């Protein structure tokens, strides 16, 4: 496991309070994110875990002003390195994207321009954000590709995205982001579309980059296995809100929210055999028609009457472990699973 | 032919014409699936696992080799009656159902194609199928887009079961589903297997899922099987270097396990399937590769015995050293 | 699982009957209704079609009646009680004839107009527009239908067969595309005109019928390409593969699966082809190659209009009204096409 970084309370890189995102769609108003808060320290990796509809991607796209006009973003506080994030659509935010905060996505093929060589695309980043030209520019680009482990970078910069494999493309994306030396990187399902051996390589790369550069990373994924090995802290999201937050060891040692437990009990593991998996019954929530009270209530095995009426707020348990649930569960019985 | 063997595949090859040479998607594959058994076929993209399955149901033509279901060949022109015994469940619940058909239409179609039952019997059978896969039969006249991903996958499974097949090919049946739904479908599949006495050929890239469902596992790399054996043996004591690397890369949702693991990192990317055929396909990335590995292609050994517990590996280094290097 | 007895299954079947699903059409129609312009346009088109359909019933002056005494009259609101007779409508038979008879019984001698003025031969312009609309709309519909049938069959077959046949069929289309249609059509129509009687005798093709056919055969090419493209993209979708795995025969796959999924694309393209066909007909009639007197079409009216002396300032109604009619119709069709495309497109992406 990785050594714990500085506590996020001191000089946080990112501060979010009360983030809300609504979408106006043809079918009604969708409340994709309903009050999200967290702090991220330097050199820390935060894993944001959730399924489709949890709001994990929308949250971070909203912070960077990358959502379409139909989205309405509100936040009490949104600060990067101590300064308020510029509003969406502003020139200042545009400059910050890439320079201070980088983002990589699931499918590098759609993030890379298929008509430009890789070298051109990375150079664009370096030119815009660092103002480099000529030889210095070229050196930087080659160095960036080398740093992410792409062999023969001098040759590769003349190639086009479709000439690269999936893993290489993702590395190229990372290189593109790194060139501007961001302090914070949002990685939205960066390895979901990749083979598992390539995934291991990419995660290893991100980990070593983080160590070398002291970068903070927000890793957005649905895969609990990935965050177990990579994140310092984990946020579990459901229906647009955080339902549990904890340092990684604590989250797995004692998952306290019924959803988190449900997830852990329902996924098959490589290292153990189980007769039957315990699935979470029901369907993920419909964001157009959220029920009153806790959105997880319809699927919750520990549901009480209060849960149907009132949505639980986030409350602290010990040691940085926060929970949004009315019920206090018994400590997690690991034996039950094997 | 051994008793109890339902599907026997020998030397199966599927080559596609390519620019620089044939694309050898499947390049000589041997395995069997016994009655009531689930064989998991795993590997990363481009290994040929999906193509293998497609060849077995006639969606792609096989270039060479044998594949027999109960002694009758599956390759070449398939007799319609043979199709009833082997069916397939597809990966994408959104693309595998005709959006213009109701659930009832979808489930009735196989019965109509094969002329089973009269109109009334067919309608009743569709209700029966929906119940079997856990769908509310009142939704018989609904359209696929009105269902969730998991429910659509259930429809796909029901469709595959309509003809009462003996062998079901499942091509990544849960990869496109949300995590919390995957378990529901996996449980459904194991339940159905038990109730209906089915055999499965289960294809997945997610090894954790395969571990849960399979009895035996075959690991593929670039069109060939590199290791095959009972799942506990392959997962807990892998012998082929690729299997080891593959297993070490799979994330486990347990930080302590993750911290303790030994990772085997592979260098670079897999070569493309239209490369020149010489030696072991894995040699370019293998930590144990020798000159011989680059010259000769290792066979899947030992060749004897098709028993349930048989274990075979295609590697010079491992087999020659008597499996000494393996854990 | 306990076996469910057949009675239980029957009961469930009955319950299932009561629940009807929302087909993609219903969803699409709902979306369409939200598209304001398209909705309005559709209503306009329906009203216009209705009007044109029942024109023989309406008390307006006969469009072919020449009365030089009334030439060049500007629009005026008048009720004229001139006598008209069935003889003023040469060649009107069948349904049209019966409608005229009915009109005679209801309205007698009465005729309104000329609300849009008269032309150089004293013919009521409004009446000519209405009667012309019948022809133009009819050509639009029928010719498009011809192009639809030919195009869909050709395109679906080409896309489905793939490989050599697809290449061949598409190269033929490419070659045909290169041919300048005006010349072909002029040639064909001239030839057909000369052999009119023979054709009519052997094939029973009326002059109009030939006209529809020729135009339709000009426009099938793009339809074929559109359909082929759609078939190609569908051909390898998993639900088609699933049908094959189940043992479905090729005709079944084509007609039960491919064609219904192509319909939405075809429909949109259809509504955009009709205006083009109508314009083409107008153009041909303008050249004198289309409809012949005493029949009238909007194209012919345009030709008449432009032939008049200083049509903009002096006899402005010659040009204004027919252009408005044609223009409004074409615009409406485009809006409907837009609306349909918006309605059907997102639904094709089911997620």
PDB file of N, CA, C and O in Angstrom, chain A residues 1 51-52 165 168 195-197 199-201 222 225-226 228-229 252 266-271 273-277 279-284 299, chain B residues 44-45 148 178-181 183-184 186-187 207-209 211-212 231 235 246-247 249-255 257-259 265-266 268-269:
ATOM      1  N   UNK A   1       0.854  -1.175   0.000  1.00  0.00           N
ATOM      2  CA  UNK A   1       0.000   0.000   0.000  1.00  0.00           C
ATOM      3  C   UNK A   1       0.891   1.227   0.000  1.00  0.00           C
ATOM      4  O   UNK A   1       2.079   1.160   0.283  1.00  0.00           O
ATOM      5  N   UNK A  51     -21.743   3.479  -9.585  1.00  0.00           N
ATOM      6  CA  UNK A  51     -22.205   2.876 -10.829  1.00  0.00           C
ATOM      7  C   UNK A  51     -22.794   3.938 -11.736  1.00  0.00           C
ATOM      8  O   UNK A  51     -22.703   5.114 -11.426  1.00  0.00           O
ATOM      9  N   UNK A  52     -23.428   3.524 -12.808  1.00  0.00           N
ATOM     10  CA  UNK A  52     -23.997   4.531 -13.695  1.00  0.00           C
ATOM     11  C   UNK A  52     -25.153   5.209 -12.964  1.00  0.00           C
ATOM     12  O   UNK A  52     -25.942   4.572 -12.281  1.00  0.00           O
ATOM     13  N   UNK A 165      -1.994   1.212 -29.935  1.00  0.00           N
ATOM     14  CA  UNK A 165      -2.927   0.313 -29.256  1.00  0.00           C
ATOM     15  C   UNK A 165      -3.641   1.096 -28.155  1.00  0.00           C
ATOM     16  O   UNK A 165      -3.253   2.205 -27.819  1.00  0.00           O
ATOM     17  N   UNK A 168      -1.383   2.230 -25.344  1.00  0.00           N
ATOM     18  CA  UNK A 168      -0.489   3.295 -25.782  1.00  0.00           C
ATOM     19  C   UNK A 168      -1.228   4.609 -25.878  1.00  0.00           C
ATOM     20  O   UNK A 168      -0.701   5.666 -25.538  1.00  0.00           O
ATOM     21  N   UNK A 195      -7.406  -3.852 -21.482  1.00  0.00           N
ATOM     22  CA  UNK A 195      -7.159  -5.196 -20.971  1.00  0.00           C
ATOM     23  C   UNK A 195      -6.565  -5.117 -19.568  1.00  0.00           C
ATOM     24  O   UNK A 195      -5.899  -4.155 -19.226  1.00  0.00           O
ATOM     25  N   UNK A 196      -6.735  -6.176 -18.834  1.00  0.00           N
ATOM     26  CA  UNK A 196      -6.339  -6.128 -17.434  1.00  0.00           C
ATOM     27  C   UNK A 196      -4.832  -5.990 -17.244  1.00  0.00           C
ATOM     28  O   UNK A 196      -4.380  -5.302 -16.330  1.00  0.00           O
ATOM     29  N   UNK A 197      -4.028  -6.584 -18.119  1.00  0.00           N
ATOM     30  CA  UNK A 197      -2.583  -6.405 -17.942  1.00  0.00           C
ATOM     31  C   UNK A 197      -2.184  -4.974 -18.280  1.00  0.00           C
ATOM     32  O   UNK A 197      -1.294  -4.404 -17.653  1.00  0.00           O
ATOM     33  N   UNK A 199      -4.147  -2.453 -17.934  1.00  0.00           N
ATOM     34  CA  UNK A 199      -4.675  -1.657 -16.827  1.00  0.00           C
ATOM     35  C   UNK A 199      -3.645  -1.588 -15.710  1.00  0.00           C
ATOM     36  O   UNK A 199      -3.390  -0.518 -15.153  1.00  0.00           O
ATOM     37  N   UNK A 200      -3.050  -2.731 -15.397  1.00  0.00           N
ATOM     38  CA  UNK A 200      -2.049  -2.748 -14.337  1.00  0.00           C
ATOM     39  C   UNK A 200      -0.886  -1.836 -14.686  1.00  0.00           C
ATOM     40  O   UNK A 200      -0.370  -1.113 -13.839  1.00  0.00           O
ATOM     41  N   UNK A 201      -0.488  -1.845 -15.939  1.00  0.00           N
ATOM     42  CA  UNK A 201       0.611  -0.983 -16.363  1.00  0.00           C
ATOM     43  C   UNK A 201       0.254   0.491 -16.176  1.00  0.00           C
ATOM     44  O   UNK A 201       1.039   1.282 -15.649  1.00  0.00           O
ATOM     45  N   UNK A 222     -15.815   2.359 -11.316  1.00  0.00           N
ATOM     46  CA  UNK A 222     -16.843   1.522 -10.714  1.00  0.00           C
ATOM     47  C   UNK A 222     -16.173   0.300 -10.081  1.00  0.00           C
ATOM     48  O   UNK A 222     -16.828  -0.503  -9.445  1.00  0.00           O
ATOM     49  N   UNK A 225     -11.866  -3.093  -6.957  1.00  0.00           N
ATOM     50  CA  UNK A 225     -10.536  -3.677  -6.931  1.00  0.00           C
ATOM     51  C   UNK A 225      -9.477  -2.636  -7.284  1.00  0.00           C
ATOM     52  O   UNK A 225      -8.414  -2.568  -6.669  1.00  0.00           O
ATOM     53  N   UNK A 226      -9.790  -1.812  -8.248  1.00  0.00           N
ATOM     54  CA  UNK A 226      -8.823  -0.804  -8.682  1.00  0.00           C
ATOM     55  C   UNK A 226      -8.542   0.194  -7.572  1.00  0.00           C
ATOM     56  O   UNK A 226      -7.405   0.523  -7.286  1.00  0.00           O
ATOM     57  N   UNK A 228      -8.899  -0.271  -4.425  1.00  0.00           N
ATOM     58  CA  UNK A 228      -8.284  -0.915  -3.257  1.00  0.00           C
ATOM     59  C   UNK A 228      -6.785  -0.834  -3.324  1.00  0.00           C
ATOM     60  O   UNK A 228      -6.106  -0.682  -2.310  1.00  0.00           O
ATOM     61  N   UNK A 229      -6.247  -0.934  -4.523  1.00  0.00           N
ATOM     62  CA  UNK A 229      -4.801  -0.944  -4.653  1.00  0.00           C
ATOM     63  C   UNK A 229      -4.211   0.418  -4.961  1.00  0.00           C
ATOM     64  O   UNK A 229      -2.999   0.568  -5.027  1.00  0.00           O
ATOM     65  N   UNK A 252     -12.610  -0.922   3.541  1.00  0.00           N
ATOM     66  CA  UNK A 252     -12.735  -2.347   3.284  1.00  0.00           C
ATOM     67  C   UNK A 252     -12.817  -3.150   4.577  1.00  0.00           C
ATOM     68  O   UNK A 252     -13.424  -4.202   4.636  1.00  0.00           O
ATOM     69  N   UNK A 266     -21.389  -8.602  -3.432  1.00  0.00           N
ATOM     70  CA  UNK A 266     -21.920  -9.086  -4.710  1.00  0.00           C
ATOM     71  C   UNK A 266     -20.863  -9.264  -5.786  1.00  0.00           C
ATOM     72  O   UNK A 266     -21.127  -9.869  -6.810  1.00  0.00           O
ATOM     73  N   UNK A 267     -19.655  -8.728  -5.562  1.00  0.00           N
ATOM     74  CA  UNK A 267     -18.698  -8.920  -6.640  1.00  0.00           C
ATOM     75  C   UNK A 267     -17.868 -10.173  -6.412  1.00  0.00           C
ATOM     76  O   UNK A 267     -17.445 -10.462  -5.311  1.00  0.00           O
ATOM     77  N   UNK A 268     -17.648 -10.924  -7.452  1.00  0.00           N
ATOM     78  CA  UNK A 268     -16.829 -12.125  -7.315  1.00  0.00           C
ATOM     79  C   UNK A 268     -15.368 -11.704  -7.160  1.00  0.00           C
ATOM     80  O   UNK A 268     -14.951 -10.678  -7.659  1.00  0.00           O
ATOM     81  N   UNK A 269     -14.630 -12.474  -6.444  1.00  0.00           N
ATOM     82  CA  UNK A 269     -13.239 -12.144  -6.212  1.00  0.00           C
ATOM     83  C   UNK A 269     -12.346 -13.192  -6.804  1.00  0.00           C
ATOM     84  O   UNK A 269     -12.677 -14.367  -6.858  1.00  0.00           O
ATOM     85  N   UNK A 270     -11.190 -12.737  -7.201  1.00  0.00           N
ATOM     86  CA  UNK A 270     -10.251 -13.659  -7.818  1.00  0.00           C
ATOM     87  C   UNK A 270      -9.700 -14.634  -6.787  1.00  0.00           C
ATOM     88  O   UNK A 270      -9.351 -15.764  -7.101  1.00  0.00           O
ATOM     89  N   UNK A 271      -9.596 -14.187  -5.560  1.00  0.00           N
ATOM     90  CA  UNK A 271      -8.868 -15.020  -4.600  1.00  0.00           C
ATOM     91  C   UNK A 271      -9.771 -15.861  -3.719  1.00  0.00           C
ATOM     92  O   UNK A 271      -9.311 -16.456  -2.759  1.00  0.00           O
ATOM     93  N   UNK A 273     -13.593 -18.373  -3.472  1.00  0.00           N
ATOM     94  CA  UNK A 273     -14.739 -18.953  -4.136  1.00  0.00           C
ATOM     95  C   UNK A 273     -15.956 -18.840  -3.246  1.00  0.00           C
ATOM     96  O   UNK A 273     -15.873 -19.042  -2.045  1.00  0.00           O
ATOM     97  N   UNK A 274     -17.055 -18.540  -3.874  1.00  0.00           N
ATOM     98  CA  UNK A 274     -18.284 -18.485  -3.089  1.00  0.00           C
ATOM     99  C   UNK A 274     -19.356 -19.246  -3.821  1.00  0.00           C
ATOM    100  O   UNK A 274     -19.406 -19.248  -5.039  1.00  0.00           O
ATOM    101  N   UNK A 275     -20.213 -19.868  -3.082  1.00  0.00           N
ATOM    102  CA  UNK A 275     -21.267 -20.648  -3.697  1.00  0.00           C
ATOM    103  C   UNK A 275     -22.197 -19.741  -4.491  1.00  0.00           C
ATOM    104  O   UNK A 275     -22.440 -19.906  -5.663  1.00  0.00           O
ATOM    105  N   UNK A 276     -22.719 -18.766  -3.814  1.00  0.00           N
ATOM    106  CA  UNK A 276     -23.602 -17.828  -4.497  1.00  0.00           C
ATOM    107  C   UNK A 276     -23.189 -16.416  -4.162  1.00  0.00           C
ATOM    108  O   UNK A 276     -22.787 -16.137  -3.045  1.00  0.00           O
ATOM    109  N   UNK A 277     -23.321 -15.541  -5.114  1.00  0.00           N
ATOM    110  CA  UNK A 277     -23.068 -14.134  -4.832  1.00  0.00           C
ATOM    111  C   UNK A 277     -24.324 -13.539  -4.217  1.00  0.00           C
ATOM    112  O   UNK A 277     -25.419 -14.011  -4.469  1.00  0.00           O
ATOM    113  N   UNK A 279     -26.442 -10.596  -4.630  1.00  0.00           N
ATOM    114  CA  UNK A 279     -26.634  -9.385  -5.407  1.00  0.00           C
ATOM    115  C   UNK A 279     -27.442  -8.342  -4.632  1.00  0.00           C
ATOM    116  O   UNK A 279     -28.152  -8.685  -3.709  1.00  0.00           O
ATOM    117  N   UNK A 280     -27.290  -7.122  -5.050  1.00  0.00           N
ATOM    118  CA  UNK A 280     -28.147  -6.077  -4.513  1.00  0.00           C
ATOM    119  C   UNK A 280     -29.445  -6.138  -5.301  1.00  0.00           C
ATOM    120  O   UNK A 280     -29.430  -6.011  -6.526  1.00  0.00           O
ATOM    121  N   UNK A 281     -30.553  -6.340  -4.656  1.00  0.00           N
ATOM    122  CA  UNK A 281     -31.800  -6.478  -5.416  1.00  0.00           C
ATOM    123  C   UNK A 281     -32.203  -5.152  -6.067  1.00  0.00           C
ATOM    124  O   UNK A 281     -31.739  -4.100  -5.677  1.00  0.00           O
ATOM    125  N   UNK A 282     -33.074  -5.220  -7.030  1.00  0.00           N
ATOM    126  CA  UNK A 282     -33.631  -4.016  -7.638  1.00  0.00           C
ATOM    127  C   UNK A 282     -32.736  -3.409  -8.708  1.00  0.00           C
ATOM    128  O   UNK A 282     -31.816  -4.039  -9.201  1.00  0.00           O
ATOM    129  N   UNK A 283     -33.051  -2.173  -9.049  1.00  0.00           N
ATOM    130  CA  UNK A 283     -32.355  -1.494 -10.134  1.00  0.00           C
ATOM    131  C   UNK A 283     -31.697  -0.230  -9.612  1.00  0.00           C
ATOM    132  O   UNK A 283     -32.151   0.338  -8.633  1.00  0.00           O
ATOM    133  N   UNK A 284     -30.674   0.261 -10.322  1.00  0.00           N
ATOM    134  CA  UNK A 284     -30.118   1.564  -9.971  1.00  0.00           C
ATOM    135  C   UNK A 284     -31.217   2.624 -10.078  1.00  0.00           C
ATOM    136  O   UNK A 284     -32.158   2.457 -10.846  1.00  0.00           O
ATOM    137  N   UNK A 299     -33.771  -0.650  -2.083  1.00  0.00           N
ATOM    138  CA  UNK A 299     -32.952  -1.835  -2.293  1.00  0.00           C
ATOM    139  C   UNK A 299     -32.228  -2.262  -1.021  1.00  0.00           C
ATOM    140  O   UNK A 299     -31.433  -3.186  -1.043  1.00  0.00           O
TER     141      UNK A 299
ATOM    142  N   UNK B  44      -7.208 -11.707 -23.106  1.00  0.00           N
ATOM    143  CA  UNK B  44      -7.402 -10.284 -23.342  1.00  0.00           C
ATOM    144  C   UNK B  44      -7.863 -10.036 -24.773  1.00  0.00           C
ATOM    145  O   UNK B  44      -8.055 -10.970 -25.533  1.00  0.00           O
ATOM    146  N   UNK B  45      -8.028  -8.775 -25.115  1.00  0.00           N
ATOM    147  CA  UNK B  45      -8.600  -8.516 -26.435  1.00  0.00           C
ATOM    148  C   UNK B  45      -7.665  -9.007 -27.524  1.00  0.00           C
ATOM    149  O   UNK B  45      -6.455  -8.880 -27.428  1.00  0.00           O
ATOM    150  N   UNK B 148     -34.360  -2.382 -18.390  1.00  0.00           N
ATOM    151  CA  UNK B 148     -33.004  -2.016 -18.007  1.00  0.00           C
ATOM    152  C   UNK B 148     -32.025  -3.002 -18.634  1.00  0.00           C
ATOM    153  O   UNK B 148     -32.414  -4.031 -19.172  1.00  0.00           O
ATOM    154  N   UNK B 178     -23.995  -3.030 -15.000  1.00  0.00           N
ATOM    155  CA  UNK B 178     -23.541  -2.424 -13.754  1.00  0.00           C
ATOM    156  C   UNK B 178     -23.144  -3.501 -12.763  1.00  0.00           C
ATOM    157  O   UNK B 178     -23.710  -4.577 -12.737  1.00  0.00           O
ATOM    158  N   UNK B 179     -22.215  -3.139 -11.924  1.00  0.00           N
ATOM    159  CA  UNK B 179     -21.693  -4.100 -10.956  1.00  0.00           C
ATOM    160  C   UNK B 179     -22.780  -4.723 -10.101  1.00  0.00           C
ATOM    161  O   UNK B 179     -22.803  -5.928  -9.849  1.00  0.00           O
ATOM    162  N   UNK B 180     -23.724  -3.889  -9.651  1.00  0.00           N
ATOM    163  CA  UNK B 180     -24.720  -4.447  -8.746  1.00  0.00           C
ATOM    164  C   UNK B 180     -25.703  -5.364  -9.464  1.00  0.00           C
ATOM    165  O   UNK B 180     -26.402  -6.141  -8.850  1.00  0.00           O
ATOM    166  N   UNK B 181     -25.735  -5.286 -10.771  1.00  0.00           N
ATOM    167  CA  UNK B 181     -26.632  -6.147 -11.539  1.00  0.00           C
ATOM    168  C   UNK B 181     -25.923  -7.428 -11.946  1.00  0.00           C
ATOM    169  O   UNK B 181     -26.546  -8.477 -12.141  1.00  0.00           O
ATOM    170  N   UNK B 183     -24.124  -9.475 -10.360  1.00  0.00           N
ATOM    171  CA  UNK B 183     -24.309 -10.604  -9.465  1.00  0.00           C
ATOM    172  C   UNK B 183     -25.658 -11.262  -9.674  1.00  0.00           C
ATOM    173  O   UNK B 183     -25.780 -12.491  -9.628  1.00  0.00           O
ATOM    174  N   UNK B 184     -26.684 -10.447  -9.941  1.00  0.00           N
ATOM    175  CA  UNK B 184     -28.011 -11.031 -10.183  1.00  0.00           C
ATOM    176  C   UNK B 184     -27.968 -11.980 -11.371  1.00  0.00           C
ATOM    177  O   UNK B 184     -28.491 -13.098 -11.329  1.00  0.00           O
ATOM    178  N   UNK B 186     -25.315 -13.399 -12.732  1.00  0.00           N
ATOM    179  CA  UNK B 186     -24.453 -14.556 -12.489  1.00  0.00           C
ATOM    180  C   UNK B 186     -25.181 -15.611 -11.669  1.00  0.00           C
ATOM    181  O   UNK B 186     -25.069 -16.810 -11.943  1.00  0.00           O
ATOM    182  N   UNK B 187     -25.904 -15.163 -10.679  1.00  0.00           N
ATOM    183  CA  UNK B 187     -26.683 -16.123  -9.896  1.00  0.00           C
ATOM    184  C   UNK B 187     -27.732 -16.809 -10.765  1.00  0.00           C
ATOM    185  O   UNK B 187     -27.961 -18.022 -10.647  1.00  0.00           O
ATOM    186  N   UNK B 207     -11.534 -12.085 -14.906  1.00  0.00           N
ATOM    187  CA  UNK B 207     -11.180 -13.368 -14.326  1.00  0.00           C
ATOM    188  C   UNK B 207     -11.927 -13.672 -13.033  1.00  0.00           C
ATOM    189  O   UNK B 207     -12.192 -14.829 -12.719  1.00  0.00           O
ATOM    190  N   UNK B 208     -12.265 -12.647 -12.320  1.00  0.00           N
ATOM    191  CA  UNK B 208     -13.003 -12.901 -11.071  1.00  0.00           C
ATOM    192  C   UNK B 208     -14.348 -13.538 -11.377  1.00  0.00           C
ATOM    193  O   UNK B 208     -14.794 -14.441 -10.669  1.00  0.00           O
ATOM    194  N   UNK B 209     -14.977 -13.066 -12.428  1.00  0.00           N
ATOM    195  CA  UNK B 209     -16.275 -13.627 -12.808  1.00  0.00           C
ATOM    196  C   UNK B 209     -16.126 -15.071 -13.243  1.00  0.00           C
ATOM    197  O   UNK B 209     -16.920 -15.947 -12.884  1.00  0.00           O
ATOM    198  N   UNK B 211     -13.853 -17.171 -12.356  1.00  0.00           N
ATOM    199  CA  UNK B 211     -13.579 -18.000 -11.187  1.00  0.00           C
ATOM    200  C   UNK B 211     -14.873 -18.435 -10.517  1.00  0.00           C
ATOM    201  O   UNK B 211     -15.017 -19.555 -10.050  1.00  0.00           O
ATOM    202  N   UNK B 212     -15.808 -17.502 -10.490  1.00  0.00           N
ATOM    203  CA  UNK B 212     -17.049 -17.804  -9.802  1.00  0.00           C
ATOM    204  C   UNK B 212     -17.866 -18.862 -10.518  1.00  0.00           C
ATOM    205  O   UNK B 212     -18.531 -19.684  -9.892  1.00  0.00           O
ATOM    206  N   UNK B 231     -10.180 -25.101 -12.416  1.00  0.00           N
ATOM    207  CA  UNK B 231     -10.010 -23.688 -12.097  1.00  0.00           C
ATOM    208  C   UNK B 231      -9.149 -23.444 -10.881  1.00  0.00           C
ATOM    209  O   UNK B 231      -8.333 -22.530 -10.856  1.00  0.00           O
ATOM    210  N   UNK B 235      -5.976 -21.065 -11.218  1.00  0.00           N
ATOM    211  CA  UNK B 235      -5.985 -19.788 -10.515  1.00  0.00           C
ATOM    212  C   UNK B 235      -5.009 -19.743  -9.348  1.00  0.00           C
ATOM    213  O   UNK B 235      -4.360 -18.743  -9.101  1.00  0.00           O
ATOM    214  N   UNK B 246      -1.257 -12.481 -16.060  1.00  0.00           N
ATOM    215  CA  UNK B 246      -2.672 -12.126 -16.137  1.00  0.00           C
ATOM    216  C   UNK B 246      -3.297 -12.091 -14.753  1.00  0.00           C
ATOM    217  O   UNK B 246      -3.973 -11.148 -14.361  1.00  0.00           O
ATOM    218  N   UNK B 247      -3.044 -13.136 -13.998  1.00  0.00           N
ATOM    219  CA  UNK B 247      -3.640 -13.215 -12.674  1.00  0.00           C
ATOM    220  C   UNK B 247      -3.112 -12.126 -11.760  1.00  0.00           C
ATOM    221  O   UNK B 247      -3.851 -11.559 -10.951  1.00  0.00           O
ATOM    222  N   UNK B 249      -2.344  -9.268 -12.506  1.00  0.00           N
ATOM    223  CA  UNK B 249      -2.833  -7.939 -12.874  1.00  0.00           C
ATOM    224  C   UNK B 249      -4.273  -7.694 -12.458  1.00  0.00           C
ATOM    225  O   UNK B 249      -4.744  -6.564 -12.489  1.00  0.00           O
ATOM    226  N   UNK B 250      -5.000  -8.726 -12.076  1.00  0.00           N
ATOM    227  CA  UNK B 250      -6.418  -8.552 -11.760  1.00  0.00           C
ATOM    228  C   UNK B 250      -6.575  -7.878 -10.400  1.00  0.00           C
ATOM    229  O   UNK B 250      -6.061  -8.373  -9.411  1.00  0.00           O
ATOM    230  N   UNK B 251      -7.270  -6.767 -10.350  1.00  0.00           N
ATOM    231  CA  UNK B 251      -7.426  -6.088  -9.064  1.00  0.00           C
ATOM    232  C   UNK B 251      -8.348  -6.865  -8.130  1.00  0.00           C
ATOM    233  O   UNK B 251      -9.324  -7.463  -8.567  1.00  0.00           O
ATOM    234  N   UNK B 252      -7.987  -6.849  -6.876  1.00  0.00           N
ATOM    235  CA  UNK B 252      -8.792  -7.522  -5.871  1.00  0.00           C
ATOM    236  C   UNK B 252      -9.305  -6.475  -4.895  1.00  0.00           C
ATOM    237  O   UNK B 252      -8.529  -5.659  -4.414  1.00  0.00           O
ATOM    238  N   UNK B 253     -10.573  -6.481  -4.594  1.00  0.00           N
ATOM    239  CA  UNK B 253     -11.106  -5.451  -3.700  1.00  0.00           C
ATOM    240  C   UNK B 253     -10.740  -5.693  -2.237  1.00  0.00           C
ATOM    241  O   UNK B 253     -11.595  -5.898  -1.387  1.00  0.00           O
ATOM    242  N   UNK B 254      -9.475  -5.654  -1.975  1.00  0.00           N
ATOM    243  CA  UNK B 254      -9.020  -5.846  -0.608  1.00  0.00           C
ATOM    244  C   UNK B 254      -7.639  -5.226  -0.517  1.00  0.00           C
ATOM    245  O   UNK B 254      -6.670  -5.766  -1.057  1.00  0.00           O
ATOM    246  N   UNK B 255      -7.519  -4.095   0.153  1.00  0.00           N
ATOM    247  CA  UNK B 255      -6.253  -3.366   0.131  1.00  0.00           C
ATOM    248  C   UNK B 255      -5.084  -4.154   0.702  1.00  0.00           C
ATOM    249  O   UNK B 255      -3.948  -3.990   0.272  1.00  0.00           O
ATOM    250  N   UNK B 257      -4.649  -7.440   0.528  1.00  0.00           N
ATOM    251  CA  UNK B 257      -4.229  -8.383  -0.497  1.00  0.00           C
ATOM    252  C   UNK B 257      -3.448  -7.652  -1.576  1.00  0.00           C
ATOM    253  O   UNK B 257      -2.398  -8.117  -2.042  1.00  0.00           O
ATOM    254  N   UNK B 258      -3.947  -6.492  -1.975  1.00  0.00           N
ATOM    255  CA  UNK B 258      -3.293  -5.716  -3.021  1.00  0.00           C
ATOM    256  C   UNK B 258      -1.885  -5.330  -2.598  1.00  0.00           C
ATOM    257  O   UNK B 258      -0.959  -5.328  -3.410  1.00  0.00           O
ATOM    258  N   UNK B 259      -1.728  -4.983  -1.332  1.00  0.00           N
ATOM    259  CA  UNK B 259      -0.406  -4.548  -0.879  1.00  0.00           C
ATOM    260  C   UNK B 259       0.584  -5.702  -0.895  1.00  0.00           C
ATOM    261  O   UNK B 259       1.753  -5.526  -1.202  1.00  0.00           O
ATOM    262  N   UNK B 265       4.825  -7.722 -14.242  1.00  0.00           N
ATOM    263  CA  UNK B 265       4.467  -6.747 -15.270  1.00  0.00           C
ATOM    264  C   UNK B 265       4.958  -7.191 -16.626  1.00  0.00           C
ATOM    265  O   UNK B 265       6.099  -7.584 -16.790  1.00  0.00           O
ATOM    266  N   UNK B 266       4.071  -7.117 -17.583  1.00  0.00           N
ATOM    267  CA  UNK B 266       4.472  -7.454 -18.939  1.00  0.00           C
ATOM    268  C   UNK B 266       4.954  -6.198 -19.636  1.00  0.00           C
ATOM    269  O   UNK B 266       4.398  -5.136 -19.460  1.00  0.00           O
ATOM    270  N   UNK B 268       5.423  -3.841 -22.857  1.00  0.00           N
ATOM    271  CA  UNK B 268       4.884  -3.577 -24.187  1.00  0.00           C
ATOM    272  C   UNK B 268       3.484  -4.093 -24.451  1.00  0.00           C
ATOM    273  O   UNK B 268       2.705  -4.340 -23.554  1.00  0.00           O
ATOM    274  N   UNK B 269       3.188  -4.230 -25.714  1.00  0.00           N
ATOM    275  CA  UNK B 269       1.861  -4.632 -26.165  1.00  0.00           C
ATOM    276  C   UNK B 269       1.919  -5.971 -26.865  1.00  0.00           C
ATOM    277  O   UNK B 269       2.967  -6.359 -27.379  1.00  0.00           O
TER     278      UNK B 269
END
